Amino acid sequence: MNVPSSRLPLLALAVAAFAIGTTEFVIMGLLPEVAADLRVTIPAAGMLVSGYALGVAVGAPLLAALTAKLERKRALLLLMGLFIVGNLLCAIAPGYDVLMVARVVAAFCHGSFFGIGAVVAAHLVPVNQRARAIALMFAGLTLANVLGVPFGTFLGQYAGWRATFWAVTVLGIVAAFAVARFVPALPNLKAPHMGRELRVLREPQVLIALGMTVLGFGGVFTVFTYIAPILQEQSHISPHWTGAVLVLFGLGTTIGNILGGRLADWKLMPSLAGILVALTLLLVLFAWTMHSTVASIVTVFVWGIAAFATVAPLQSRVVHVAGDAPNLASTLNIAAFNLGNAGGAWLGGAVLAAGYAMPVVSLAGAAVTVAGLLATMASVALERRATPAVAGCAWIPSETDRT
């Protein structure tokens, strides 16, 4: 099959996103093997997940600053080099401490790669296709949940967990070659001026956009963190079939990612608000359908569509409101996704620790999503006040809306 040359740079970015997404999530399926091999407890092995998230949060602004003066393609290749080194260290780590450091090193590239990659993807296509371009790059991340994580878990269970990280290292090398070969240098896309990039973070719309990401996506992980026990205890799905349901969720995220990109290119803010409403209703519905095997499976699939339909619009919104200084804001938005993940996981755990049942966790996730919807409405209201001439309009069109 011939791939249009205009798509090859975006596909190269998607391959890199696939590698990064695989290494982020595959550790969850390998915790027993890692714990047994390194002679640590399961909770200690679980801290490798938190270590990665911390690496993303810290590495995003740090690497954005360190790569600020580099041409964007060179910055992406440097970040992929860091990814390869981090995963190679994971594969050869002699003990738990080294593995933790290696996970943090691998995570350092995460936020900056997606942040810079989103800006590059947006500049490779016409203005009215930017959200779809960002969605295509993020499709690699969603496919990692469908293909990379299940295969990596299978490989680690049968050949040892180190084999998985060797495979991801090779995948990272392939991705780096793809970026080097197909992503063009963009001399007209100037390297960011960090002073201007930092000043844009004082803009209310940028801060609200980051808050929209934390809250809008945080509700997803309030529930998804505990999806396995929900499916097994509430939906009466066996552990063997739980993985199959999660693959179905992953298929939903892939569809949602593509759908979200198209909707954002059509009408960014109205589409985002509509998606958040749908996501809220699905989380409320899941509090009821989780008691039925068939209904829960259907809900999980549709929930996956709605959950990841938010990704491209949220990232596009940050890039848009940051104006001519999108690099740091875009990178910090990736950190905001991870902050939402961590905060959602904490909230769900707090609900369970307080003695509430699993359906309440889903309702708590819905409440977080409503907060994200309110932040979205606040952003629209602020934009309307800033443009009195169209105050009578229900929505102020974004740059992508006007094209």
Tab-separated table of N, CA and C in Angstrom, residues 18 22 26 30 143-159 163-164 167-168 171 247:
chain	number	residue	atom	x	y	z
A	18	PHE	N	4.061	5.426	19.615
A	18	PHE	CA	3.755	4.031	19.935
A	18	PHE	C	4.810	3.456	20.878
A	22	THR	N	4.078	2.435	24.763
A	22	THR	CA	4.287	1.049	25.185
A	22	THR	C	5.120	0.984	26.450
A	26	VAL	N	3.361	-0.677	29.766
A	26	VAL	CA	3.586	-2.127	29.795
A	26	VAL	C	4.044	-2.605	31.169
A	30	LEU	N	3.573	-6.239	33.979
A	30	LEU	CA	4.756	-7.031	34.318
A	30	LEU	C	5.165	-6.900	35.788
A	143	LEU	N	-2.662	3.201	20.028
A	143	LEU	CA	-2.365	1.863	19.523
A	143	LEU	C	-1.421	1.111	20.456
A	144	ALA	N	-0.636	1.836	21.229
A	144	ALA	CA	0.238	1.173	22.195
A	144	ALA	C	-0.588	0.374	23.205
A	145	ASN	N	-1.763	0.901	23.556
A	145	ASN	CA	-2.630	0.178	24.493
A	145	ASN	C	-3.284	-1.034	23.854
A	146	VAL	N	-3.504	-0.975	22.525
A	146	VAL	CA	-4.169	-2.069	21.824
A	146	VAL	C	-3.179	-3.170	21.457
A	147	LEU	N	-1.991	-2.788	20.997
A	147	LEU	CA	-1.024	-3.756	20.479
A	147	LEU	C	0.243	-3.846	21.332
A	148	GLY	N	0.854	-2.700	21.608
A	148	GLY	CA	2.146	-2.706	22.283
A	148	GLY	C	2.114	-3.296	23.673
A	149	VAL	N	1.150	-2.864	24.487
A	149	VAL	CA	1.088	-3.333	25.875
A	149	VAL	C	0.731	-4.816	25.966
A	150	PRO	N	-0.319	-5.297	25.254
A	150	PRO	CA	-0.598	-6.740	25.319
A	150	PRO	C	0.573	-7.597	24.825
A	151	PHE	N	1.198	-7.210	23.706
A	151	PHE	CA	2.311	-7.995	23.191
A	151	PHE	C	3.510	-7.920	24.138
A	152	GLY	N	3.776	-6.704	24.652
A	152	GLY	CA	4.898	-6.557	25.589
A	152	GLY	C	4.691	-7.362	26.853
A	153	THR	N	3.451	-7.403	27.338
A	153	THR	CA	3.148	-8.202	28.524
A	153	THR	C	3.336	-9.691	28.231
A	154	PHE	N	2.831	-10.138	27.085
A	154	PHE	CA	2.983	-11.539	26.676
A	154	PHE	C	4.465	-11.899	26.568
A	155	LEU	N	5.253	-11.052	25.923
A	155	LEU	CA	6.680	-11.319	25.751
A	155	LEU	C	7.382	-11.382	27.103
A	156	GLY	N	7.045	-10.450	27.991
A	156	GLY	CA	7.686	-10.426	29.298
A	156	GLY	C	7.335	-11.622	30.161
A	157	GLN	N	6.114	-12.113	30.025
A	157	GLN	CA	5.689	-13.267	30.820
A	157	GLN	C	6.353	-14.551	30.355
A	158	TYR	N	6.663	-14.650	29.057
A	158	TYR	CA	7.204	-15.888	28.503
A	158	TYR	C	8.725	-15.858	28.301
A	159	ALA	N	9.290	-14.662	28.144
A	159	ALA	CA	10.737	-14.576	27.907
A	159	ALA	C	11.457	-13.755	28.960
A	163	ALA	N	13.185	-8.891	28.374
A	163	ALA	CA	12.993	-9.035	26.930
A	163	ALA	C	12.064	-7.953	26.401
A	164	THR	N	11.077	-7.568	27.205
A	164	THR	CA	10.157	-6.515	26.777
A	164	THR	C	10.887	-5.201	26.580
A	167	ALA	N	12.959	-5.229	23.501
A	167	ALA	CA	12.104	-5.016	22.322
A	167	ALA	C	11.741	-3.545	22.167
A	168	VAL	N	11.428	-2.875	23.282
A	168	VAL	CA	11.077	-1.457	23.216
A	168	VAL	C	12.295	-0.627	22.805
A	171	LEU	N	12.506	-0.906	19.164
A	171	LEU	CA	11.421	-0.105	18.598
A	171	LEU	C	11.783	1.380	18.627
A	247	VAL	N	-8.461	-4.617	25.807
A	247	VAL	CA	-8.118	-4.440	24.397
A	247	VAL	C	-9.275	-3.753	23.670
